[in-house]
PDB file of C-alpha atoms in Angstrom:
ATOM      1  CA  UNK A   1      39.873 116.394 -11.909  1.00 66.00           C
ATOM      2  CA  UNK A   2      42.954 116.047 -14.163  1.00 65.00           C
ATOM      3  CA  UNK A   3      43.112 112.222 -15.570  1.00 91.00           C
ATOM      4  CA  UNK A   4      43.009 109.676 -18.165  1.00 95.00           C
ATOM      5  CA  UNK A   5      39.383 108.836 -18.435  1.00 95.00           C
ATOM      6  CA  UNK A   6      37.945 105.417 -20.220  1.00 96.00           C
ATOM      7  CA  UNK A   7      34.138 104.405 -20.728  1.00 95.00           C
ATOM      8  CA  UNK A   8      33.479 102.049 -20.008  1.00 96.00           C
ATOM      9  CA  UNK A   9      34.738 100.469 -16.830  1.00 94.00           C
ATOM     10  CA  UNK A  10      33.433  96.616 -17.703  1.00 96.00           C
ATOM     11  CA  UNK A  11      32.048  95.716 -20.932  1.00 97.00           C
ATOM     12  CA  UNK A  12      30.773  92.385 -21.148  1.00 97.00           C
ATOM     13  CA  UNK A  13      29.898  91.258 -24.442  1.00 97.00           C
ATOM     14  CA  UNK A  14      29.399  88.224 -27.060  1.00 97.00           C
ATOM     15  CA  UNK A  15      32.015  86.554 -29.124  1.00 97.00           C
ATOM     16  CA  UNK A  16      31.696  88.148 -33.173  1.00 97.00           C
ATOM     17  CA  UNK A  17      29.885  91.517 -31.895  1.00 97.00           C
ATOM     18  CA  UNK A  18      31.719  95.122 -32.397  1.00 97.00           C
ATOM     19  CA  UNK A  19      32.977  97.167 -29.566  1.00 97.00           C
ATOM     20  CA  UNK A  20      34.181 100.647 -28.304  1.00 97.00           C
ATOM     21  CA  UNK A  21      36.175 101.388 -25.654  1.00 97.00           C
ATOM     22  CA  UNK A  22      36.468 105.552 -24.993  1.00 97.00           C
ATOM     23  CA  UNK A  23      39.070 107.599 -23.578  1.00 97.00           C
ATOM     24  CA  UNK A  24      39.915 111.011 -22.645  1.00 97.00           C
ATOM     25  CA  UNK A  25      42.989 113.291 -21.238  1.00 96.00           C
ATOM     26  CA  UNK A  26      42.424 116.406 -19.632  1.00 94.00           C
ATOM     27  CA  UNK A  27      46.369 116.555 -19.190  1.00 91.00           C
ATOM     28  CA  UNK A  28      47.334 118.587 -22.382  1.00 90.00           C
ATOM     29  CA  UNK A  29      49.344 115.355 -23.395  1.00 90.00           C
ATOM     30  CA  UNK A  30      50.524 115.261 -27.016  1.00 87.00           C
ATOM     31  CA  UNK A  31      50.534 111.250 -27.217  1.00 89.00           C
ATOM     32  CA  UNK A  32      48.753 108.633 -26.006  1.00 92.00           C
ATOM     33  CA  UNK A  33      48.763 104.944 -25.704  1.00 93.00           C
ATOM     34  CA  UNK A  34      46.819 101.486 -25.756  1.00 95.00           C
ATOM     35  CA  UNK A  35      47.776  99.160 -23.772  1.00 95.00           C
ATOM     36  CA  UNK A  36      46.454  95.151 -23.183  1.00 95.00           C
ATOM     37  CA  UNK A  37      46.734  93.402 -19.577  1.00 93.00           C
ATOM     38  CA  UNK A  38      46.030  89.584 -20.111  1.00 91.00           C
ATOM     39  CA  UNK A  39      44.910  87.578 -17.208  1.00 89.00           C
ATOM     40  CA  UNK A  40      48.523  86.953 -16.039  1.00 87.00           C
ATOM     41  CA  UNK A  41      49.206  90.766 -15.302  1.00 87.00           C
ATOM     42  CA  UNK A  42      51.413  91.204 -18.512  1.00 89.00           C
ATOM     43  CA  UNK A  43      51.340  94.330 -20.017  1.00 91.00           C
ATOM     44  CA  UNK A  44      51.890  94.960 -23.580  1.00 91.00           C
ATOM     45  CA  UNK A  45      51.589  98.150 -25.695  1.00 91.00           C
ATOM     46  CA  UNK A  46      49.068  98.153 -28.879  1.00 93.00           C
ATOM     47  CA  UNK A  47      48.964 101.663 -30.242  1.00 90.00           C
ATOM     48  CA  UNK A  48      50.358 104.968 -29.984  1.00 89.00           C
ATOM     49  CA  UNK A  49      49.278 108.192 -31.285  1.00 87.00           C
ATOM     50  CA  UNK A  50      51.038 111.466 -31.173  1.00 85.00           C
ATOM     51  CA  UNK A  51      49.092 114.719 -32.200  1.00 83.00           C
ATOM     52  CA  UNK A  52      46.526 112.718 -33.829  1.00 82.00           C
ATOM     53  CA  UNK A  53      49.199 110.574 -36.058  1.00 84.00           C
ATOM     54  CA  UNK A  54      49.918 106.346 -35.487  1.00 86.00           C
ATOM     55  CA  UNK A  55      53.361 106.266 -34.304  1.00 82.00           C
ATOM     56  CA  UNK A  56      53.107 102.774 -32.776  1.00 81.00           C
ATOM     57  CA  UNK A  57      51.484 100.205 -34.158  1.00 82.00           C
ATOM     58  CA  UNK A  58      52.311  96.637 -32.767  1.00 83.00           C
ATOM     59  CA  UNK A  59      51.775  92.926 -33.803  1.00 79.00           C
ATOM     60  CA  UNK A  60      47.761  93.439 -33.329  1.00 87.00           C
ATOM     61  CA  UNK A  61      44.806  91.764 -35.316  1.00 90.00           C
ATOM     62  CA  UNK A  62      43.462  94.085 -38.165  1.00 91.00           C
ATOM     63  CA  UNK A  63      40.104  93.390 -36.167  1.00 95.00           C
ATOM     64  CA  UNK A  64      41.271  96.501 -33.303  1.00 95.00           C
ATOM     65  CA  UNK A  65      41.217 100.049 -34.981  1.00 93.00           C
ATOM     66  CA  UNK A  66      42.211 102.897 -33.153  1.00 93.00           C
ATOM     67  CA  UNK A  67      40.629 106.464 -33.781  1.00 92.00           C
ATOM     68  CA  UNK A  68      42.166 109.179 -32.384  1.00 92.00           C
ATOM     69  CA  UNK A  69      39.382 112.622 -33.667  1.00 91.00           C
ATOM     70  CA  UNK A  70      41.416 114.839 -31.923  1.00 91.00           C
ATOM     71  CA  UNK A  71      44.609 115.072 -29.080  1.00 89.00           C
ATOM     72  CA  UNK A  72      42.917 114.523 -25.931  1.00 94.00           C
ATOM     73  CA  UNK A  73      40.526 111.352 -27.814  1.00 95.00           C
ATOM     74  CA  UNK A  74      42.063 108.360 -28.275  1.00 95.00           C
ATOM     75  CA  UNK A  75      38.850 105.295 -28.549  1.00 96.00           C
ATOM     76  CA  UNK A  76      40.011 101.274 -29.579  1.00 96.00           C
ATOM     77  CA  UNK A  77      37.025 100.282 -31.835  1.00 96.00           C
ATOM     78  CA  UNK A  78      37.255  96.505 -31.831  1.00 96.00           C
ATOM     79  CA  UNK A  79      35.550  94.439 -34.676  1.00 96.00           C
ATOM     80  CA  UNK A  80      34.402  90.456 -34.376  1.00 97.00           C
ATOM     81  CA  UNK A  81      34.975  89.884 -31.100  1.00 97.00           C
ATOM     82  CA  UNK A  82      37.199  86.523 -30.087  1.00 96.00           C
ATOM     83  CA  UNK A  83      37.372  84.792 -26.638  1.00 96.00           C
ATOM     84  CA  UNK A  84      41.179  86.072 -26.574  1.00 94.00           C
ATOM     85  CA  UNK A  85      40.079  89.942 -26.619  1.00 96.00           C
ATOM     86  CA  UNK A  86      39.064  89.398 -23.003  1.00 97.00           C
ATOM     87  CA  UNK A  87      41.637  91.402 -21.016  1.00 96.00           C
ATOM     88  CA  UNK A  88      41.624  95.024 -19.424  1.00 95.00           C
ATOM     89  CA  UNK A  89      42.610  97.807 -21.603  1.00 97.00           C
ATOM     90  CA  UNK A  90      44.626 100.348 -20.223  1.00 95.00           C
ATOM     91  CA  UNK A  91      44.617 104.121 -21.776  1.00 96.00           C
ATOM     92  CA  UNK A  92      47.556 106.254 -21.134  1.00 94.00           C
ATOM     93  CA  UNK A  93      49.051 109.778 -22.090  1.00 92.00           C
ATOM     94  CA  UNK A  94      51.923 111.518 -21.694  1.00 88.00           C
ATOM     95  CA  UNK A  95      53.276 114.775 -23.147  1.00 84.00           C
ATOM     96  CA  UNK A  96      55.672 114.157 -25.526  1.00 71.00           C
ATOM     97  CA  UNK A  97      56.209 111.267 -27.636  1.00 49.00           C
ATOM     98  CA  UNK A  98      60.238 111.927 -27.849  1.00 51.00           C
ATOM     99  CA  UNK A  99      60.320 112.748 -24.592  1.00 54.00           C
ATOM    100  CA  UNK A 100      62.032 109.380 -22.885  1.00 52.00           C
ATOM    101  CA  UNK A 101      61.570 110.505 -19.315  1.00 59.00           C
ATOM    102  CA  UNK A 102      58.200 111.500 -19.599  1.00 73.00           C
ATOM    103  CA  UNK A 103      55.967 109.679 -17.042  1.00 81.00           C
ATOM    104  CA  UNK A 104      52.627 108.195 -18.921  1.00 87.00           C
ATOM    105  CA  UNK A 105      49.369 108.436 -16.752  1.00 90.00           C
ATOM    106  CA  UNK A 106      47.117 105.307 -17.269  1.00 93.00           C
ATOM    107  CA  UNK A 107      43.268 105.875 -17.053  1.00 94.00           C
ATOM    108  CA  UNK A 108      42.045 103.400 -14.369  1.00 92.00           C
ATOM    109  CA  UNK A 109      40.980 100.328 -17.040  1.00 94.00           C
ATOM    110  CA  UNK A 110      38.260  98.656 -19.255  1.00 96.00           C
ATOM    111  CA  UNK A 111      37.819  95.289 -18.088  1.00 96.00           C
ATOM    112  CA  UNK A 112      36.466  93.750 -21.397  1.00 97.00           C
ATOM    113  CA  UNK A 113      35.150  90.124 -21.169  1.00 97.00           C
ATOM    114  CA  UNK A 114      33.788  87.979 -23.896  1.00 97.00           C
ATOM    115  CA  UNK A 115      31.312  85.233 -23.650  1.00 96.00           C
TER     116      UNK A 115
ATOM    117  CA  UNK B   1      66.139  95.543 -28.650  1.00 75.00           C
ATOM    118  CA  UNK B   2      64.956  96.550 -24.916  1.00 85.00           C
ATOM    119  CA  UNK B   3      63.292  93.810 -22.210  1.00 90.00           C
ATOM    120  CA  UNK B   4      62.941  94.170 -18.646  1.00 93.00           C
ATOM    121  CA  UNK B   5      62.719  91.124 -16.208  1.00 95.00           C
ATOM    122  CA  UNK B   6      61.396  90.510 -13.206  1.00 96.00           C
ATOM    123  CA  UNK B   7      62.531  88.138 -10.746  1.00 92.00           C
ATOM    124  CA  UNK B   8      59.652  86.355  -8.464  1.00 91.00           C
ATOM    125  CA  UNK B   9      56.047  87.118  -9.811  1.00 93.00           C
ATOM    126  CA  UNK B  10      54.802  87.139  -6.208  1.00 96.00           C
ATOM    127  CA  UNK B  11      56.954  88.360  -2.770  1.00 97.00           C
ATOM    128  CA  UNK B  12      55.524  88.173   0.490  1.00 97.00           C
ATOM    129  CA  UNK B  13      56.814  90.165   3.518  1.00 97.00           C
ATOM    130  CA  UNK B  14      56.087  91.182   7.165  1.00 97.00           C
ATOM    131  CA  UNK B  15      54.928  94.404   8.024  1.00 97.00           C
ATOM    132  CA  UNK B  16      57.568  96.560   8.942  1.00 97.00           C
ATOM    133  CA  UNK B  17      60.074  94.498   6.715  1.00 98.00           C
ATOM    134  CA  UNK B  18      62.204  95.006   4.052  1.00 98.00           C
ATOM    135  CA  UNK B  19      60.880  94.992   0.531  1.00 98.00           C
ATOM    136  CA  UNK B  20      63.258  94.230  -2.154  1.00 98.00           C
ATOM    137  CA  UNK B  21      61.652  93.566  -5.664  1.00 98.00           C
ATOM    138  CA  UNK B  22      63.938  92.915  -8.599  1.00 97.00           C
ATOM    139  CA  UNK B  23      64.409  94.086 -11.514  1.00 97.00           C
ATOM    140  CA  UNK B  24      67.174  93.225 -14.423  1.00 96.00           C
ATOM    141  CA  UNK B  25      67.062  94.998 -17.806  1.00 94.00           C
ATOM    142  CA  UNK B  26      68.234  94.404 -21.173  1.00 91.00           C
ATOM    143  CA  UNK B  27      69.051  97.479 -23.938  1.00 85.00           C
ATOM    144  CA  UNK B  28      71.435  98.665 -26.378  1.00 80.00           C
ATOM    145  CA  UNK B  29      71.866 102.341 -25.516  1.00 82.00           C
ATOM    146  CA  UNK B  30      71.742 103.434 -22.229  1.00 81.00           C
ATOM    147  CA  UNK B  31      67.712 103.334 -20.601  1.00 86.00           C
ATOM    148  CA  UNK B  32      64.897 104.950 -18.963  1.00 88.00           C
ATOM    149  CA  UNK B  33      64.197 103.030 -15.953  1.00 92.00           C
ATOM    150  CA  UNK B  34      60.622 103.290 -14.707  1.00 93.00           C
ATOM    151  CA  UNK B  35      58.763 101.852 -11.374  1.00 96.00           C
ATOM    152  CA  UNK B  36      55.203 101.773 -11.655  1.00 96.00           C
ATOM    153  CA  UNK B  37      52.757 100.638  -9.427  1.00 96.00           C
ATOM    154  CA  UNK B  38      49.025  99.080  -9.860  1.00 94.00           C
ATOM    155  CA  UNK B  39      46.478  98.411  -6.815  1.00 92.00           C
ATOM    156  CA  UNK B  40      43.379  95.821  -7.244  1.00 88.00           C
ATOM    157  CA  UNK B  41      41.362  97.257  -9.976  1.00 83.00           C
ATOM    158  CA  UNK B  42      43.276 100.441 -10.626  1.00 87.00           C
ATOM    159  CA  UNK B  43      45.401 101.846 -13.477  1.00 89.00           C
ATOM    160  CA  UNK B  44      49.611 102.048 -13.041  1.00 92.00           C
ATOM    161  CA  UNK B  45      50.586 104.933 -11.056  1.00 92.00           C
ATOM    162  CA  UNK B  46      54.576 105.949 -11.236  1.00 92.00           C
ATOM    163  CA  UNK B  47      56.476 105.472  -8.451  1.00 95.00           C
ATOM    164  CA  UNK B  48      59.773 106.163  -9.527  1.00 94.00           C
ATOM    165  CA  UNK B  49      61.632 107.238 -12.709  1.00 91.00           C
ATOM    166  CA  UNK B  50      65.433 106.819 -13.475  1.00 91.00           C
ATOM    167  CA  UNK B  51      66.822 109.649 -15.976  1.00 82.00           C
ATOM    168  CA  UNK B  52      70.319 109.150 -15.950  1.00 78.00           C
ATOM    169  CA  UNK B  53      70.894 112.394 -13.452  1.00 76.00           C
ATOM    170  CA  UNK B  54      71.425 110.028  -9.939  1.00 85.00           C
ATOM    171  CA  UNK B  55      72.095 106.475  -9.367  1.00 90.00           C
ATOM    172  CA  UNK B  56      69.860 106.461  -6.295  1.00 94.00           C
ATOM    173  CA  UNK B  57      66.325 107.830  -7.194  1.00 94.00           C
ATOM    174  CA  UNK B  58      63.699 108.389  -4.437  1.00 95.00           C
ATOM    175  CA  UNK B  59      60.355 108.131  -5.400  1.00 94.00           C
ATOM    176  CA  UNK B  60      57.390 107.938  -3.683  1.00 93.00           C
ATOM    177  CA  UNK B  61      55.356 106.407  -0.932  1.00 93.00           C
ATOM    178  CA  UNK B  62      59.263 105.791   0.719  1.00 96.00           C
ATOM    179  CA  UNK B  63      60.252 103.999  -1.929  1.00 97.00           C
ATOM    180  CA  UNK B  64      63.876 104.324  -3.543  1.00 97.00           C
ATOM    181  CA  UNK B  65      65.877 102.300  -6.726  1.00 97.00           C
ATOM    182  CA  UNK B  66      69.311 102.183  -7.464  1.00 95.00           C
ATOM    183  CA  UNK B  67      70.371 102.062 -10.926  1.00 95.00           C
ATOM    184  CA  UNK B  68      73.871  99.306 -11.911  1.00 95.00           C
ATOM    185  CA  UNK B  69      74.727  99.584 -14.450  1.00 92.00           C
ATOM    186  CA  UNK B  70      77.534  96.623 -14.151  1.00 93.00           C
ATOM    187  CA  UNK B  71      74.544  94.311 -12.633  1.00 94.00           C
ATOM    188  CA  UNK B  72      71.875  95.721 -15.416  1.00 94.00           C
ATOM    189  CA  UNK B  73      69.713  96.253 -12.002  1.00 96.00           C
ATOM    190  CA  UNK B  74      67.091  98.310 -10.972  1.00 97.00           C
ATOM    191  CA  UNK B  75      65.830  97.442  -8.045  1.00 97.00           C
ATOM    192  CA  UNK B  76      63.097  98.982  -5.751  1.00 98.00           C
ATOM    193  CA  UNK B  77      63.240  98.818  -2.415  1.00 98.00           C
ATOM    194  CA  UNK B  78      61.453 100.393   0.748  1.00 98.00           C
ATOM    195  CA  UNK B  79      63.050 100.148   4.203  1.00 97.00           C
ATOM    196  CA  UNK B  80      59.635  99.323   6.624  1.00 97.00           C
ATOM    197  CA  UNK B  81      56.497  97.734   4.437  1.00 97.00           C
ATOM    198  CA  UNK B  82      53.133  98.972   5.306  1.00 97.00           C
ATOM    199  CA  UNK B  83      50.340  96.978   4.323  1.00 96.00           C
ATOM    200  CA  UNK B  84      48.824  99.106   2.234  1.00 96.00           C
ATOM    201  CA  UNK B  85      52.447  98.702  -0.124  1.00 97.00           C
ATOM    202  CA  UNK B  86      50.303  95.344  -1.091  1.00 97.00           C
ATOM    203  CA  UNK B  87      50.113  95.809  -4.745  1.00 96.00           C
ATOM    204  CA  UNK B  88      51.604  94.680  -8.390  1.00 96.00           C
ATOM    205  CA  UNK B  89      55.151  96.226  -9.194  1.00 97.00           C
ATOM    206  CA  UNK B  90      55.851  96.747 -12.292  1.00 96.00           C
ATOM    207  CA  UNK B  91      59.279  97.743 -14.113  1.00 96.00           C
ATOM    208  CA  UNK B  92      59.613  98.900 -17.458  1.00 94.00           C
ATOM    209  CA  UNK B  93      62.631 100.452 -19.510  1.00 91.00           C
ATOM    210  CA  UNK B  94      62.592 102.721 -22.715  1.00 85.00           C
ATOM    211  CA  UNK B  95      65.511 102.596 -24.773  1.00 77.00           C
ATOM    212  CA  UNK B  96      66.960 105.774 -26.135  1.00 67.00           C
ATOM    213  CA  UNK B  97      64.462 107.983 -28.109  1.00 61.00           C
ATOM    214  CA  UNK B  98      62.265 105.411 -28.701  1.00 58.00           C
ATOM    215  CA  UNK B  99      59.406 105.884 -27.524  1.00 60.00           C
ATOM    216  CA  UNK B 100      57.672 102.182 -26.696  1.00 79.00           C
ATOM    217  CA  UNK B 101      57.656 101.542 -22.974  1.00 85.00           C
ATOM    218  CA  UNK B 102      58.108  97.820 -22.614  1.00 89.00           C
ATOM    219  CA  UNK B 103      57.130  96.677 -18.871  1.00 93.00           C
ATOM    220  CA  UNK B 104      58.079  93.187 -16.756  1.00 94.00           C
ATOM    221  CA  UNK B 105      55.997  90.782 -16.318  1.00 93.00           C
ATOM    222  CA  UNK B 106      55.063  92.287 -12.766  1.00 95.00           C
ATOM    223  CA  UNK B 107      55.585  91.089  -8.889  1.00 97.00           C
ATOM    224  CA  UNK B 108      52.997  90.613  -6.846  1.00 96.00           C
ATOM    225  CA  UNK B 109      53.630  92.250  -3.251  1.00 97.00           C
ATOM    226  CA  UNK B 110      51.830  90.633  -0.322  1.00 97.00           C
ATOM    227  CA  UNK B 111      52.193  92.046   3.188  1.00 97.00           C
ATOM    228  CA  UNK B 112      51.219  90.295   6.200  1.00 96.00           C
ATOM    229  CA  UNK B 113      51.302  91.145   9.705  1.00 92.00           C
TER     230      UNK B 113
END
C-alpha cells in the first residue's frame, strides 16, 4: 500500500528516558512534516524537511531532533522525556514544499505517553 | 501572519440533517483553504482543498465549501449527515508560498439518530 507509515503506534514510556518515533513515505513526496496533537485536538506543526534539508523549524525544545537519512525517512528522536511530550505525533508528506495546493498525507499517529 | 478559526469545538446533528461547520480565516495574501478530516484514532484525511480556481469546491464523501472572501469564510457543509460523518473537522489555511499549514482548533461532529 501507498502511505505515510510511523512505528510505533503507542509508545509508553518514563519521564527523562530517550525516544524514537519512525516514519516512512512510499508516496515519492519531496517534504515531509512533524506534527504534535495535544490532548485538546490542537494541531501544531514542529518540523519540516524538504529533500533531506530543515525548512521548518518551530518554537520546539532543543530536547526533539529530527533526522531525516534520506527523502522518504523522516524519524523525531526525542531526548529527556517530560510529562508535556505526551501527545500523538502525526507524520505527513507531500510533494512539493512550494507547492501551496499540495494536499499532505498524515501517517495514522504515535500516541506517545509519559509516566 | 495566517490563523484559521473555528467556531463551536463540538456540533451535534440528526441523521439526515444539515451539517454546517465553520470556519473564518485570517491572512495577508490571498490563501489555501484546506478541509481535513480525522476519525477516532486515525491520521487527517483531506476532504476538500480550495485553490483559488472555484468559489464552490466539492470534495468528498458529499461534502462541499464555499470560499468569501468578503466574510473571510470557509465553510463546509454536507446536505444529509450520515452517521458515519461523526468525526473531528479540521480547517487549515496556507498563506501564499509559504509553506507551514496552520490548522483550527478542530470541531467535533456528533450524529445522532
Amino acid at each position: 500500500d501507498t502511505a505515510v507509515s510511523q512505528t510505533p503506534k503507542y509508545l509508553v514510556t518514563q519521564m527523562g528516558n530517550d525516544k524514537s518515533i519512525k516514519c516512512e513515505q512510499n508516496l515519492g513526496h519531496d517534504t515531509m512534516y512533524w506534527y504534535k496533537q495535544d490532548s485538546k485536538k490542537f494541531l501544531k506543526i514542529m518540523f519540516s524537511y524538504n529533500n533531506k534539508e530543515l525548512i521548518i523549524n518551530e518554537t520546539v525544545p532543543n530536547r526533539f531532533s529530527p533526522k531525516s537519512p534520506d527523502k522518504a525517512h523522516l524519524n523525531l528522536h526525542i531526548n529527556s522525556l517530560e510529562l508535556g511530550d505526551s501527545a500523538v505525533y502525526f507524520c505527513a508528506s507531500s510533494p512539493s514544499g512550494s507547492g501551496v495546493w499540495n494536499e499532505q498525507f498524515f501517517g495514522p499517529g504515535t500516541r506517545l505517553t509519559v509516566l | 501572519a495566517q490563523s484559521v478559526t473555528q467556531l463551536g469545538s463540538h456540533v451535534s446533528v440528526s441523521e439526515g440533517a444539515l451539517v454546517l461547520l465553520r470556519c473564518n480565516y485570517s491572512s495577508s495574501v490571498p490563501p489555501y483553504l484546506f478541509w481535513y478530516v480525522q476519525y477516532p484514532n486515525q491520521g487527517l484525511q483531506l476532504l476538500l482543498k480550495y485553490t483559488s480556481a472555484a468559489t464552490l469546491v466539492k470534495g468528498i464523501n458529499g461534502f462541499e465549501a464555499e470560499f468569501k472572501k468578503s466574510e473571510t469564510s470557509f465553510h463546509l457543509t454536507k446536505p444529509s449527515a450520515h452517521m458515519s460523518d461523526a468525526a473531528e473537522y479540521f480547517c487549515a489555511v496556507r498563506a501564499g508560498t509559504a509553506s507551514k499549514l496552520t490548522f483550527g482548533t478542530g470541531t467535533r461532529l456528533q450524529v445522532t439518530l
